[in-house]
mmCIF file of C-alpha atoms and ligand atoms in Angstrom:
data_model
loop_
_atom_site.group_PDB
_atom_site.id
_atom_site.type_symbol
_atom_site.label_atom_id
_atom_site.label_comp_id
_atom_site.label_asym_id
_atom_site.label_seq_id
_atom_site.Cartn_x
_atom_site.Cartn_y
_atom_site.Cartn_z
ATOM 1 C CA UNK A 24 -40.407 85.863 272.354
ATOM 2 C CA UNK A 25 -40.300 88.058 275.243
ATOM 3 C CA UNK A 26 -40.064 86.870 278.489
ATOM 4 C CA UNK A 27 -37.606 85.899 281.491
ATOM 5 C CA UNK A 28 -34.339 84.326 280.538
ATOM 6 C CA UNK A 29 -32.249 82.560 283.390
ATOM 7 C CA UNK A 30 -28.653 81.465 283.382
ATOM 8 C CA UNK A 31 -26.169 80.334 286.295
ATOM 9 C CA UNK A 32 -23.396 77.760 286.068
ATOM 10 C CA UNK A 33 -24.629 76.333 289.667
ATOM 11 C CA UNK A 34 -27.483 73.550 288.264
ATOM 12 C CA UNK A 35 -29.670 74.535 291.591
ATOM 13 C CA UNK A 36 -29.675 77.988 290.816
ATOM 14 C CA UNK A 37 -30.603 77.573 287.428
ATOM 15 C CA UNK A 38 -34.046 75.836 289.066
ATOM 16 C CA UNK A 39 -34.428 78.286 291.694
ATOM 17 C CA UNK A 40 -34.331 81.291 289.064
ATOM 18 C CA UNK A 41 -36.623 78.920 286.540
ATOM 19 C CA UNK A 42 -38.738 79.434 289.611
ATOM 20 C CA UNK A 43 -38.960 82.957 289.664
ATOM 21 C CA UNK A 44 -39.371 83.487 286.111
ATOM 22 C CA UNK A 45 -42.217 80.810 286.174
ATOM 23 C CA UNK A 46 -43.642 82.724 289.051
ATOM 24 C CA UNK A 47 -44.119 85.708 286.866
ATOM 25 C CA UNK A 48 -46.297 84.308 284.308
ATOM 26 C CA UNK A 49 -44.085 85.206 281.360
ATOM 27 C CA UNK A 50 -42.384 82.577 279.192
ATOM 28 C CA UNK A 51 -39.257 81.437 281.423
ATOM 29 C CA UNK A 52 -36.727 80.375 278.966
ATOM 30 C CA UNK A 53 -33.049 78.258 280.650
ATOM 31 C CA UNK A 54 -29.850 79.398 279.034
ATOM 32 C CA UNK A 55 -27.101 77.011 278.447
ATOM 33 C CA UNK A 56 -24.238 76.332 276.350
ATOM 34 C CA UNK A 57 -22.913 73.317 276.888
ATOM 35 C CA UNK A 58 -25.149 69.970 275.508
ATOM 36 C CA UNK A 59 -24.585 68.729 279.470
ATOM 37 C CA UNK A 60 -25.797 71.732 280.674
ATOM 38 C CA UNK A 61 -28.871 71.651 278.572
ATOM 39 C CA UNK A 62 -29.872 68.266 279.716
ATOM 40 C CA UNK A 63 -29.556 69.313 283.211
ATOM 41 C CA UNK A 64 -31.964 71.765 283.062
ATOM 42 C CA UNK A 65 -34.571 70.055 281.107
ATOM 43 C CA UNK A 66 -35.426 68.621 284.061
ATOM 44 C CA UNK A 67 -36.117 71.613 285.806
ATOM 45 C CA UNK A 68 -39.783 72.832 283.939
ATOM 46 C CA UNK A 69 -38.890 76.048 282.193
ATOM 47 C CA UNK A 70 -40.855 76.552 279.050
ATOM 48 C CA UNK A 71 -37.991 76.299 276.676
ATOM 49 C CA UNK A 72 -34.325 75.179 277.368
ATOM 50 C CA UNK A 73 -32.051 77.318 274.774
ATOM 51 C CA UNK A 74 -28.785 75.250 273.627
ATOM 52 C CA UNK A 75 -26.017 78.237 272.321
ATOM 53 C CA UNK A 76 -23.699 75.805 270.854
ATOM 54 C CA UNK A 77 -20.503 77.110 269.494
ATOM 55 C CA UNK A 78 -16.514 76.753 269.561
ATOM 56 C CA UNK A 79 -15.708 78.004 272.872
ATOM 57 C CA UNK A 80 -16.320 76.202 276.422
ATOM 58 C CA UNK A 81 -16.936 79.437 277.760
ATOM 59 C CA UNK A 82 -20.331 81.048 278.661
ATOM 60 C CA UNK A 83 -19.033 84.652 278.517
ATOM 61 C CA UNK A 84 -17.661 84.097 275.124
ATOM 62 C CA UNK A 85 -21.209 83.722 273.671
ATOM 63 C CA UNK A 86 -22.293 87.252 275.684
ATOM 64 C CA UNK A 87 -22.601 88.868 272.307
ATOM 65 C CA UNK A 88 -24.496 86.060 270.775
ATOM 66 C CA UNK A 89 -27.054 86.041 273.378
ATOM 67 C CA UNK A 90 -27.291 89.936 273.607
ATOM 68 C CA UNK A 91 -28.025 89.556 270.034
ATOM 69 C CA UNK A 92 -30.743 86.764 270.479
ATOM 70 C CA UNK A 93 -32.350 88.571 273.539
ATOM 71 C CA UNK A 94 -32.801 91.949 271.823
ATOM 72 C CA UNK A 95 -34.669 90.086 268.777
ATOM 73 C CA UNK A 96 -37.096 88.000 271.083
ATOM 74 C CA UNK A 97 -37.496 91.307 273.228
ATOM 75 C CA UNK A 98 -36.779 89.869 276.408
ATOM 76 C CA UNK A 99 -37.974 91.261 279.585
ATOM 77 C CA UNK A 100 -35.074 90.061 281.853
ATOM 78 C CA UNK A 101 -32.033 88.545 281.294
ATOM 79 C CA UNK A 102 -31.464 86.905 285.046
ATOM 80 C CA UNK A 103 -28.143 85.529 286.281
ATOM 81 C CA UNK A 104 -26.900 83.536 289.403
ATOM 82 C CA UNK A 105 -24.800 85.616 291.649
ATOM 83 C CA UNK A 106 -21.292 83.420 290.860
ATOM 84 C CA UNK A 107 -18.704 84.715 289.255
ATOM 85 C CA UNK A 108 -18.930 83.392 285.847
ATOM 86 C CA UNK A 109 -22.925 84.359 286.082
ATOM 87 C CA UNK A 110 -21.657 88.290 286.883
ATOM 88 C CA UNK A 111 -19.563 88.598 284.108
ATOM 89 C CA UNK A 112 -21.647 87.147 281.786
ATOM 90 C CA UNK A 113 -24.906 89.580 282.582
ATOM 91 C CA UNK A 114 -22.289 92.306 282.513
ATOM 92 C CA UNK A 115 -20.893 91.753 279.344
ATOM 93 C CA UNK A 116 -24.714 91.468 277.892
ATOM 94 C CA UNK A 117 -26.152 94.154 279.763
ATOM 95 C CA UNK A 118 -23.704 95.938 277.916
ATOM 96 C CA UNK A 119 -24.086 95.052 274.658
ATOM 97 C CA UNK A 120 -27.659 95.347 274.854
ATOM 98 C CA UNK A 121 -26.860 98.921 276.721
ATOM 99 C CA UNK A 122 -29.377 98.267 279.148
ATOM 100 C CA UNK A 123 -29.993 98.551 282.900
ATOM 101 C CA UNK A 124 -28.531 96.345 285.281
ATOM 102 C CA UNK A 125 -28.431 95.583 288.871
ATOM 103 C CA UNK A 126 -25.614 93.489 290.315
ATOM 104 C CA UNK A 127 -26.041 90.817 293.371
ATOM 105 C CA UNK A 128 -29.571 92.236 294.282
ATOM 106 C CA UNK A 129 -31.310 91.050 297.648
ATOM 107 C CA UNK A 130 -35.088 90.933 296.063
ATOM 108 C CA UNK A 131 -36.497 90.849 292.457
ATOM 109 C CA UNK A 132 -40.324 91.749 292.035
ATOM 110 C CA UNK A 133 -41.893 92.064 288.392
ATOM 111 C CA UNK A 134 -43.911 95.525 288.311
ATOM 112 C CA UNK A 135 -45.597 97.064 285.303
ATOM 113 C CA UNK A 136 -42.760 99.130 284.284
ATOM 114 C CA UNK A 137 -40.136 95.865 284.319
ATOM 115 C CA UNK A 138 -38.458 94.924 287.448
ATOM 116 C CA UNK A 139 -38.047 96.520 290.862
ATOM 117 C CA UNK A 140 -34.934 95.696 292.902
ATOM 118 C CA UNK A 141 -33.203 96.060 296.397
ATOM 119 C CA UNK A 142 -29.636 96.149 296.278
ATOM 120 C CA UNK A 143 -27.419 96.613 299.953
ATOM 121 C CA UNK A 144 -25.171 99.722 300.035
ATOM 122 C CA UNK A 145 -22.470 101.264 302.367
ATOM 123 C CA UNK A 146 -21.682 96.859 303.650
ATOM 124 C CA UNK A 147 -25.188 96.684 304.828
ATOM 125 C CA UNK A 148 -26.253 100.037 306.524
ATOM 126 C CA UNK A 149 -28.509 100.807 303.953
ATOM 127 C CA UNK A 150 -30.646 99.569 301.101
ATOM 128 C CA UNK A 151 -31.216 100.657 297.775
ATOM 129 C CA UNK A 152 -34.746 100.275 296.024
ATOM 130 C CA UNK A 153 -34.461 100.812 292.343
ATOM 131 C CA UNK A 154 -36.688 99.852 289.228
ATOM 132 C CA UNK A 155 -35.287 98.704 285.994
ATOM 133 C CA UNK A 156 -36.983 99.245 282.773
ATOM 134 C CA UNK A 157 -37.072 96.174 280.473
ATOM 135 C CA UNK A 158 -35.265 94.911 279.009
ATOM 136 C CA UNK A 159 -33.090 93.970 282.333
ATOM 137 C CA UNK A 160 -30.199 92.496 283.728
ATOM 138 C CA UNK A 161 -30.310 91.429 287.178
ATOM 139 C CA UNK A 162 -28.106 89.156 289.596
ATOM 140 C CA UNK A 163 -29.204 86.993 292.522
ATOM 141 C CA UNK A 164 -27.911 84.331 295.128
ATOM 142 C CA UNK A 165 -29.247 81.191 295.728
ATOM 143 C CA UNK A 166 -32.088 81.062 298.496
ATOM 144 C CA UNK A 167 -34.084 83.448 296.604
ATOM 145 C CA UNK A 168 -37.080 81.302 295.308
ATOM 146 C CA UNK A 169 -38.203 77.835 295.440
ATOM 147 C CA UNK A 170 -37.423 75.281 291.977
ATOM 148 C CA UNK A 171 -40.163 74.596 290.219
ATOM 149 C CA UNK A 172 -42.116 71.245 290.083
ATOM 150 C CA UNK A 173 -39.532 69.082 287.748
ATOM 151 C CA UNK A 174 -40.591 69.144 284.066
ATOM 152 C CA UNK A 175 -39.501 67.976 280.465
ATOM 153 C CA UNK A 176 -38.872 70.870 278.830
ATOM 154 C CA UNK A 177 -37.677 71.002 274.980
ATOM 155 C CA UNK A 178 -34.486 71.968 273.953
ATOM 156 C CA UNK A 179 -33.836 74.337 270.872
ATOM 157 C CA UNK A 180 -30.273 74.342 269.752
ATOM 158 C CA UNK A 181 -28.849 77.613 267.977
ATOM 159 C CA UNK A 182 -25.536 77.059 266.241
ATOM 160 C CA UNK A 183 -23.939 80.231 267.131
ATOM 161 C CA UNK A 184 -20.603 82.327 266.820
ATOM 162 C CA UNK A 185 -18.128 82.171 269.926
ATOM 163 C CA UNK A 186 -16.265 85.270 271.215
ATOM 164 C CA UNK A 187 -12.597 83.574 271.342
ATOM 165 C CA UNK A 188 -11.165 86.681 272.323
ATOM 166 C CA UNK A 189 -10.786 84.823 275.796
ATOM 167 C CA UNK A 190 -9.254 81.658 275.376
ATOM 168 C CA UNK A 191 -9.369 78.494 278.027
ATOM 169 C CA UNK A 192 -5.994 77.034 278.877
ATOM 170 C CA UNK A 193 -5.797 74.956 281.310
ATOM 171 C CA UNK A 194 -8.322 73.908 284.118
ATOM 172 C CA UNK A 195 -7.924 71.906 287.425
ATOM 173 C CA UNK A 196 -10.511 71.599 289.915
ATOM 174 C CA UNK A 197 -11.572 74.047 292.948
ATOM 175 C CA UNK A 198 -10.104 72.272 296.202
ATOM 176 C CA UNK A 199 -13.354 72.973 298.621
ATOM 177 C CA UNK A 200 -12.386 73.332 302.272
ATOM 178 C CA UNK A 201 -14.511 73.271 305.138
ATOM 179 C CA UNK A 202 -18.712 72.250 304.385
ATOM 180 C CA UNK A 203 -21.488 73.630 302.247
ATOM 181 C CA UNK A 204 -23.697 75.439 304.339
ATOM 182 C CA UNK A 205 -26.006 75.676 301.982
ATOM 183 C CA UNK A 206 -26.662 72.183 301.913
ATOM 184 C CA UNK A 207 -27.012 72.628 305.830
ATOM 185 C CA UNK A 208 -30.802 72.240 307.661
ATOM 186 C CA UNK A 209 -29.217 73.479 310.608
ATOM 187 C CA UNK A 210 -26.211 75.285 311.049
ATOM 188 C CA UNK A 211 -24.615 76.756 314.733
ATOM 189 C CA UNK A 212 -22.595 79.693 313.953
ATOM 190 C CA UNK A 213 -19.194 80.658 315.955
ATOM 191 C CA UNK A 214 -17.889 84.306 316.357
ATOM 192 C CA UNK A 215 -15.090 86.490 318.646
ATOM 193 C CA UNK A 216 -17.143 85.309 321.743
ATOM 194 C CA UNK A 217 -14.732 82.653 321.346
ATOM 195 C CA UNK A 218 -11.768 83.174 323.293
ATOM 196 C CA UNK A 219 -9.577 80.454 322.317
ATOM 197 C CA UNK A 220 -9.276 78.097 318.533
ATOM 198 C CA UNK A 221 -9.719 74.922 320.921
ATOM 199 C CA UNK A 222 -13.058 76.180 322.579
ATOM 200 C CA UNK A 223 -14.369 75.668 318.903
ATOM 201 C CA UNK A 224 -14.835 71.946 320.123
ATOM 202 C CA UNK A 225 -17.997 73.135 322.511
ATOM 203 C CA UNK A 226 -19.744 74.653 319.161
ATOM 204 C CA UNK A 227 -18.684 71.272 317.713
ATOM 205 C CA UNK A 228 -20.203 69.157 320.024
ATOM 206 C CA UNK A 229 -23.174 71.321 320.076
ATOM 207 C CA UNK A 230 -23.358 70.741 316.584
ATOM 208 C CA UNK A 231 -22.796 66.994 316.738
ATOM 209 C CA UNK A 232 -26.140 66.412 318.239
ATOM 210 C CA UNK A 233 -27.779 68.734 316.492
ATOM 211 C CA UNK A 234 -27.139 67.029 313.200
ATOM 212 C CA UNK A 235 -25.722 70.485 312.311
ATOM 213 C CA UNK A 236 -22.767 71.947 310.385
ATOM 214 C CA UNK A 237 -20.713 75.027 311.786
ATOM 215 C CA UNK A 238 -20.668 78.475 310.252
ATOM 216 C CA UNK A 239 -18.798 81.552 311.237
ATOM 217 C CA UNK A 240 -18.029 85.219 311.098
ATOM 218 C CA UNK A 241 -15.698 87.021 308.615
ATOM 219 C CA UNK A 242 -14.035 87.891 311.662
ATOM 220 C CA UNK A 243 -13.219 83.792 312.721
ATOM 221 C CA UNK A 244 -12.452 83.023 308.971
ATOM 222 C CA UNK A 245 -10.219 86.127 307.642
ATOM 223 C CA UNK A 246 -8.431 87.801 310.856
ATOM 224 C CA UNK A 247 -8.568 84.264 313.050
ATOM 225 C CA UNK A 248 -8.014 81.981 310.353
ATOM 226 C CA UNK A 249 -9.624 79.486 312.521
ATOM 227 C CA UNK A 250 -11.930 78.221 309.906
ATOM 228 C CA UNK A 251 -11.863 78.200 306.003
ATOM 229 C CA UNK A 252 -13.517 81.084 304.425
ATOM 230 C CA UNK A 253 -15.793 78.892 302.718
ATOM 231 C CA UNK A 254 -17.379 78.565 306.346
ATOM 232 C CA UNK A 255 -18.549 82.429 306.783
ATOM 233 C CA UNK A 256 -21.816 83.480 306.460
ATOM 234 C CA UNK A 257 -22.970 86.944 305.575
ATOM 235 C CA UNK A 258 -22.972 89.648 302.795
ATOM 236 C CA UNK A 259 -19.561 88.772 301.340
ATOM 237 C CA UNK A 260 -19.431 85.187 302.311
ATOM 238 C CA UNK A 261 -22.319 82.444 302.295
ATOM 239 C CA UNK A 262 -25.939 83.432 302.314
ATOM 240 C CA UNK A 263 -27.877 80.307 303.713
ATOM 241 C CA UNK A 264 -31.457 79.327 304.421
ATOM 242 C CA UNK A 265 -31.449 76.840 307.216
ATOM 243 C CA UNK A 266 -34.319 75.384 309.127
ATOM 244 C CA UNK A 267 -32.484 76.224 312.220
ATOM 245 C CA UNK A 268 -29.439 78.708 312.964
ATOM 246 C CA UNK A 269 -27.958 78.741 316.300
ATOM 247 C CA UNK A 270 -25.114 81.368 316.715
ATOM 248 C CA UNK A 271 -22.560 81.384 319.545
ATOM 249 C CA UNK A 272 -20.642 84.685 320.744
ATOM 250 C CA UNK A 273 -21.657 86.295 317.476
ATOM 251 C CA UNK A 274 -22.522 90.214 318.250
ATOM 252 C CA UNK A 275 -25.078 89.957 314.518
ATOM 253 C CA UNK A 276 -23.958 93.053 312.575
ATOM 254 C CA UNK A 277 -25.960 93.605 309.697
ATOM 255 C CA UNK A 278 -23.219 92.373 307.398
ATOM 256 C CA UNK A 279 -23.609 88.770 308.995
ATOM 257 C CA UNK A 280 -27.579 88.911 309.633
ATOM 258 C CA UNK A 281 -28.227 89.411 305.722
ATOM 259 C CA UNK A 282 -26.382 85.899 305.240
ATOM 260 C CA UNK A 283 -28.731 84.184 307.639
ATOM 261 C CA UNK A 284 -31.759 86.224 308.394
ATOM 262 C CA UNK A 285 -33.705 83.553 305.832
ATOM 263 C CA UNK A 286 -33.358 80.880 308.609
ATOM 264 C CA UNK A 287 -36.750 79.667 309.160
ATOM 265 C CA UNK A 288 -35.439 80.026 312.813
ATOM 266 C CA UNK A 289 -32.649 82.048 314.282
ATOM 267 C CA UNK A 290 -31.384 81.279 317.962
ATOM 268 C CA UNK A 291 -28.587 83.713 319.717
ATOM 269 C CA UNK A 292 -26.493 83.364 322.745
ATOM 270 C CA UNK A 293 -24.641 85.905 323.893
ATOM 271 C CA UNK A 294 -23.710 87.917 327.323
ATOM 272 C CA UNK A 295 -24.680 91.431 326.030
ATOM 273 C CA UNK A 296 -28.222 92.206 326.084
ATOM 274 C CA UNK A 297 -27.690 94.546 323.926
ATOM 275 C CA UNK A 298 -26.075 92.861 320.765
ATOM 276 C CA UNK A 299 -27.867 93.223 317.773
ATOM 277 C CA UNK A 300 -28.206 89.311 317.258
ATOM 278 C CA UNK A 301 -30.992 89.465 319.584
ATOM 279 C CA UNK A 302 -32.856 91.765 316.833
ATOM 280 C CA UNK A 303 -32.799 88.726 314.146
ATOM 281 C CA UNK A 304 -33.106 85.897 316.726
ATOM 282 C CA UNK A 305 -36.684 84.257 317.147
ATOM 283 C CA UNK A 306 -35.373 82.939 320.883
ATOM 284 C CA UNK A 307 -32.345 84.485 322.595
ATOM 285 C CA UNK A 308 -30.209 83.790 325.741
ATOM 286 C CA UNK A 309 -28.333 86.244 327.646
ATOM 287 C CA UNK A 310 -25.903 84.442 329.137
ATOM 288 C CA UNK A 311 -22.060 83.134 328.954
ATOM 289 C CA UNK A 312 -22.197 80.032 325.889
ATOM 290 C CA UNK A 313 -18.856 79.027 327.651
ATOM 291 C CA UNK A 314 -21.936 77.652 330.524
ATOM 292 C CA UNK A 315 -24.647 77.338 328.243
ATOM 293 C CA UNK A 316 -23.114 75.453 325.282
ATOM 294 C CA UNK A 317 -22.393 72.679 327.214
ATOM 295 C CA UNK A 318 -25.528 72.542 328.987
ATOM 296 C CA UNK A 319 -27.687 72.680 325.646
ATOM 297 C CA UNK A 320 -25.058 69.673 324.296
ATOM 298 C CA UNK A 321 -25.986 67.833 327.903
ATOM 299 C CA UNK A 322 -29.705 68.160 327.843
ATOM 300 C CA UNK A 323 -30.069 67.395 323.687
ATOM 301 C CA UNK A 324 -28.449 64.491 324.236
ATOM 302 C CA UNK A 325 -31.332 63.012 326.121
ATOM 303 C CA UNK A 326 -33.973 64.352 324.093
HETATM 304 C C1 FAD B 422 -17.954 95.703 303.982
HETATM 305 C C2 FAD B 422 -18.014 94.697 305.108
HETATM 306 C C3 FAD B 422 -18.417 93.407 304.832
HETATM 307 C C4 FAD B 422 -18.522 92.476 305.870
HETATM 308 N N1 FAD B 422 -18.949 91.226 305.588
HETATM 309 C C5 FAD B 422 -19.127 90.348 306.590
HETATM 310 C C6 FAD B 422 -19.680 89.059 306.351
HETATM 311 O O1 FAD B 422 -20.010 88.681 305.223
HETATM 312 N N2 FAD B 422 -19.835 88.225 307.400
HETATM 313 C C7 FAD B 422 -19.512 88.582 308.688
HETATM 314 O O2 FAD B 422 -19.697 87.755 309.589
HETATM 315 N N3 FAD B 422 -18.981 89.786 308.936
HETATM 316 C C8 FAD B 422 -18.778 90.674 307.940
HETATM 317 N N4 FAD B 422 -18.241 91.889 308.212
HETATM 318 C C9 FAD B 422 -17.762 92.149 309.593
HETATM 319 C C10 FAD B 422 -18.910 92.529 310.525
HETATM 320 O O3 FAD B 422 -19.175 93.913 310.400
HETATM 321 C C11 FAD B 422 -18.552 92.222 311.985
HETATM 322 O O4 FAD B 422 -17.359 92.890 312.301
HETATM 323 C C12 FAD B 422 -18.370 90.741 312.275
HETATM 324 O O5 FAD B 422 -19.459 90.008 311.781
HETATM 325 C C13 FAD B 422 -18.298 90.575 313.794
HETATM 326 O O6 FAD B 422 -17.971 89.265 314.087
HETATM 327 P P1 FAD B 422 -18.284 88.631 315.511
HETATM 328 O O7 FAD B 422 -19.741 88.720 315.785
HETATM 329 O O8 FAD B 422 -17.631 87.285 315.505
HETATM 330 O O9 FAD B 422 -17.437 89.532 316.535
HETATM 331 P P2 FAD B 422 -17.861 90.689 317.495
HETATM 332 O O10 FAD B 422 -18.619 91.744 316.799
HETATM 333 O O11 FAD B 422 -16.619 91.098 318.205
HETATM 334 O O12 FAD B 422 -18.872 90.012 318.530
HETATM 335 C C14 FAD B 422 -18.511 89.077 319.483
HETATM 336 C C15 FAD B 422 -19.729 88.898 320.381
HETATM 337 O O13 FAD B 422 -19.491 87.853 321.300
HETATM 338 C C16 FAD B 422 -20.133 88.191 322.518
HETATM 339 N N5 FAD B 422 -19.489 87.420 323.577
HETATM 340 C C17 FAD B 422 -18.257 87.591 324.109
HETATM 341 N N6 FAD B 422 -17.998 86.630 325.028
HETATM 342 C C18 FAD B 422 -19.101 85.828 325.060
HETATM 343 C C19 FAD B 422 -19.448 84.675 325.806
HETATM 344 N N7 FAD B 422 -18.587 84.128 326.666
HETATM 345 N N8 FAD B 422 -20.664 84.136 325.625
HETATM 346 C C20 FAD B 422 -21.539 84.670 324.730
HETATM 347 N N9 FAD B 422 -21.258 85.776 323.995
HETATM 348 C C21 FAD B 422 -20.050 86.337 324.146
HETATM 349 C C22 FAD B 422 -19.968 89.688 322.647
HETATM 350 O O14 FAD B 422 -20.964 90.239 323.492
HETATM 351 C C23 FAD B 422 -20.105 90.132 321.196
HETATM 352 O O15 FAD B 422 -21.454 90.503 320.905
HETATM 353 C C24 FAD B 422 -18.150 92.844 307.205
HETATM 354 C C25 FAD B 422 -17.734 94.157 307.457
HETATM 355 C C26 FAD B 422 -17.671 95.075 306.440
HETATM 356 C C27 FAD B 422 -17.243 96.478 306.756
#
């Protein structure tokens, strides 16, 4: 049947993209292949919960399969979570089904002729609007849309044939350093206005009575190596969706902004009027944070 059909290996995005394709009106179908998986997102109130159940452990090994299955039902959009097992799975069936597709997109609206998209070009200085006939395939981050209400949806199970082309041989888990800021309400965010590794502490104390986590640039993760790269926010790090976002020394390039500008509320400090931070920022200080910082820790304490 057509309709919307969602996959992501990340259970929350799987409910966020339900969300969308509920939004739409059309039938919003999950896509799983695992038996765990499916249970998972029965909980989540899509219409239909689709089990591909075959020999491999895989998702991308069942790309064909599903290409297959999504050309007979006539699906509108096949819809994938922006990880990297959710990219090369829409790639591999947008290409079987020799369709359009738009990678890592910023904004997904449904529009007569199928889907209309925004995609980021040149890191950020520009952005590309471009609408995809259906049938679709389209990536997204997290942070997009809300999860639906929670639901029982059924679960159809479709013995299927695996790709084993691509073979699993060994696994072991992802050591995670540093936080995830997108479990973060509030988050104050360091950059080069930081002088030193050890003035990191005022951000951390900042952040201690906040109740908040710490986020940085590329620049403090990749060239300082003061903080894991899990920690950056931006276009090619984390894209988050705080309640608050407080950033210290940060000058706001557009490549950071895009990872934060969902912040229900973005606060800047920084000595040059100018910076572009103060374009995204709801309240701004001019003004040294090596003074202020301190100050804000000082006076929130008493609050
Ligand atoms: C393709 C591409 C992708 C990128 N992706 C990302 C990304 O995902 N995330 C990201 O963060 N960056 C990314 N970048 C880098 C980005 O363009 C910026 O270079 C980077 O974000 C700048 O980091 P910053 O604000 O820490 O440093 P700077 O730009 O050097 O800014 C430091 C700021 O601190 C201020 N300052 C200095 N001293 C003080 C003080 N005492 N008190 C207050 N303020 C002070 C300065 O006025 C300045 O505005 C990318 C770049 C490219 C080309």
């Amino acid at each position: 049947m057509a309709g919307i059909y969602v996959y992501s290996d990340e259970p929350g995005l799987v409910a966020e993209l339900l969300g969308f394709a509920l939004s739409t009106g059309k039938q919003a179908c999950a896509v799983t292949f695992s038996q765990e998986d499916a249970d998972k997102a029965q909980a989540f109130g899509a219409d239909k919960v689709l089990f591909f159940k075959g020999a491999s452990p895989l998702a991308e090994n069942y790309a064909k399969a599903l290409a297959d299955y999504l050309a007979a039902e006539q699906a509108d959009l096949f819809l994938a979570g922006m990880t990297p097992r959710g990219r090369d799975l829409a790639a591999r069936v947008a290409g079987y089904l020799a369709c359009g597709m738009a990678s890592d997109v910023l904004s997904l609206t449904p529009v007569a002729e199928g889907f209309t998209v925004e995609k980021m070009l040149y890191g950020g200085v520009a952005v590309l609007t471009e609408t995809l006939a259906s049938p679709a395939v389209v990536t997204i981050g997290s942070g997009k849309f809300d999860a639906p209400a929670a639901g029982d949806s059924p679960v159809e199970t479709l013995e299927v044939p695996s790709d084993m082309r691509v073979r699993l041989v060994t696994s072991a888990p992802l050591v995670q350093e540093g936080v995830d800021l997108n479990k973060a309400e509030k988050v104050v965010g360091v950059g080069l206005g930081f002088s030193k590794q050890e003035d990191l502490s005022l951000a951390e104390d900042l952040a201690a009575v906040l109740g908040a986590e710490i986020g940085c640039t590329r620049s403090i993760a990749e060239e300082r190596k003061w903080l894991p790269v899990e920690q950056y926010i931006g276009i090619s790090g984390a894209v988050i969706k705080p309640q608050l976002y407080l950033s210290l020394g940060i000058s706001g390039q557009i490549q950071h902004v895009i990872g934060v500008r969902d912040a229900k509320t973005i606060a800047a400090i920084n000595t040059d009027e100018n910076a572009p931070i103060f374009k995204a920022a709801d309240y701004g200080i001019v003004g040294d944070m090596y003074e202020i910082a301190p100050l804000l820790t000082e006076a929130l304490k008493k609050v």
